[in-house]
Short mmCIF file of C-alpha atoms in Angstrom, two decimals:
data_model
loop_
_atom_site.label_atom_id
_atom_site.label_comp_id
_atom_site.label_asym_id
_atom_site.label_seq_id
_atom_site.Cartn_x
_atom_site.Cartn_y
_atom_site.Cartn_z
CA ARG A 1 -13.77 -12.76 -2.98
CA GLY A 2 -12.22 -9.34 -2.66
CA ASP A 3 -12.83 -5.65 -2.83
CA ILE A 4 -13.78 -4.21 -6.19
CA GLU A 5 -12.44 -0.77 -7.02
CA PRO A 6 -12.77 1.24 -10.24
CA VAL A 7 -9.52 2.04 -11.96
CA LEU A 8 -9.35 5.46 -13.56
CA ALA A 9 -5.57 5.55 -13.90
CA MET A 10 -3.36 4.48 -16.78
CA ALA A 11 -1.16 1.41 -16.44
CA ASP A 12 1.95 3.38 -15.45
CA GLU A 13 -0.02 5.20 -12.76
CA LEU A 14 -1.24 1.87 -11.42
CA GLN A 15 2.37 0.68 -11.24
CA PHE A 16 3.20 3.86 -9.32
CA GLN A 17 0.32 3.13 -6.96
CA ASP A 18 1.70 -0.39 -6.58
CA ARG A 19 5.06 0.96 -5.44
CA GLU A 20 3.46 3.41 -3.02
CA ASN A 21 0.97 0.97 -1.50
CA LYS A 22 3.09 -2.17 -1.92
CA ILE A 23 0.25 -4.03 -3.64
CA ASP A 24 1.10 -7.46 -4.99
CA LEU A 25 0.03 -7.18 -8.63
CA ASN A 26 -0.15 -10.98 -8.78
CA LEU A 27 -3.24 -10.75 -6.57
CA ILE A 28 -5.04 -8.29 -8.81
CA GLU A 29 -7.31 -9.32 -11.67
CA PHE A 30 -8.12 -6.78 -14.34
CA TRP A 31 -11.70 -6.97 -15.54
CA TRP A 32 -14.32 -4.82 -17.22
CA HIS A 33 -16.94 -3.34 -14.91
CA GLN A 34 -20.14 -4.03 -16.83
CA GLU A 35 -22.39 -1.69 -14.83
CA ILE A 36 -20.32 1.49 -14.93
CA GLY A 37 -18.52 0.64 -18.15
CA ILE A 38 -14.97 1.40 -17.07
CA PRO A 39 -11.94 -0.77 -16.36
CA ALA A 40 -11.82 -2.05 -12.79
CA ILE A 41 -9.68 -4.31 -10.65
CA ARG A 42 -10.55 -7.15 -8.31
CA VAL A 43 -8.15 -7.57 -5.42
CA VAL A 44 -7.96 -11.30 -4.84
CA ASN A 45 -7.87 -12.25 -1.18
CA ASN A 46 -6.01 -15.51 -0.59
CA ALA A 47 -6.49 -15.42 3.17
#
């Protein structure tokens, strides 16, 4: 579905990343990475 990347930043830092990388936050799902036990994001690819 999309790339899975661990998120180690706080919410405001993620928003800063969004401005820098121009990521559409509507295409990102927040979820809990069960294996490594930290918050992660799934970038949804609508291609």
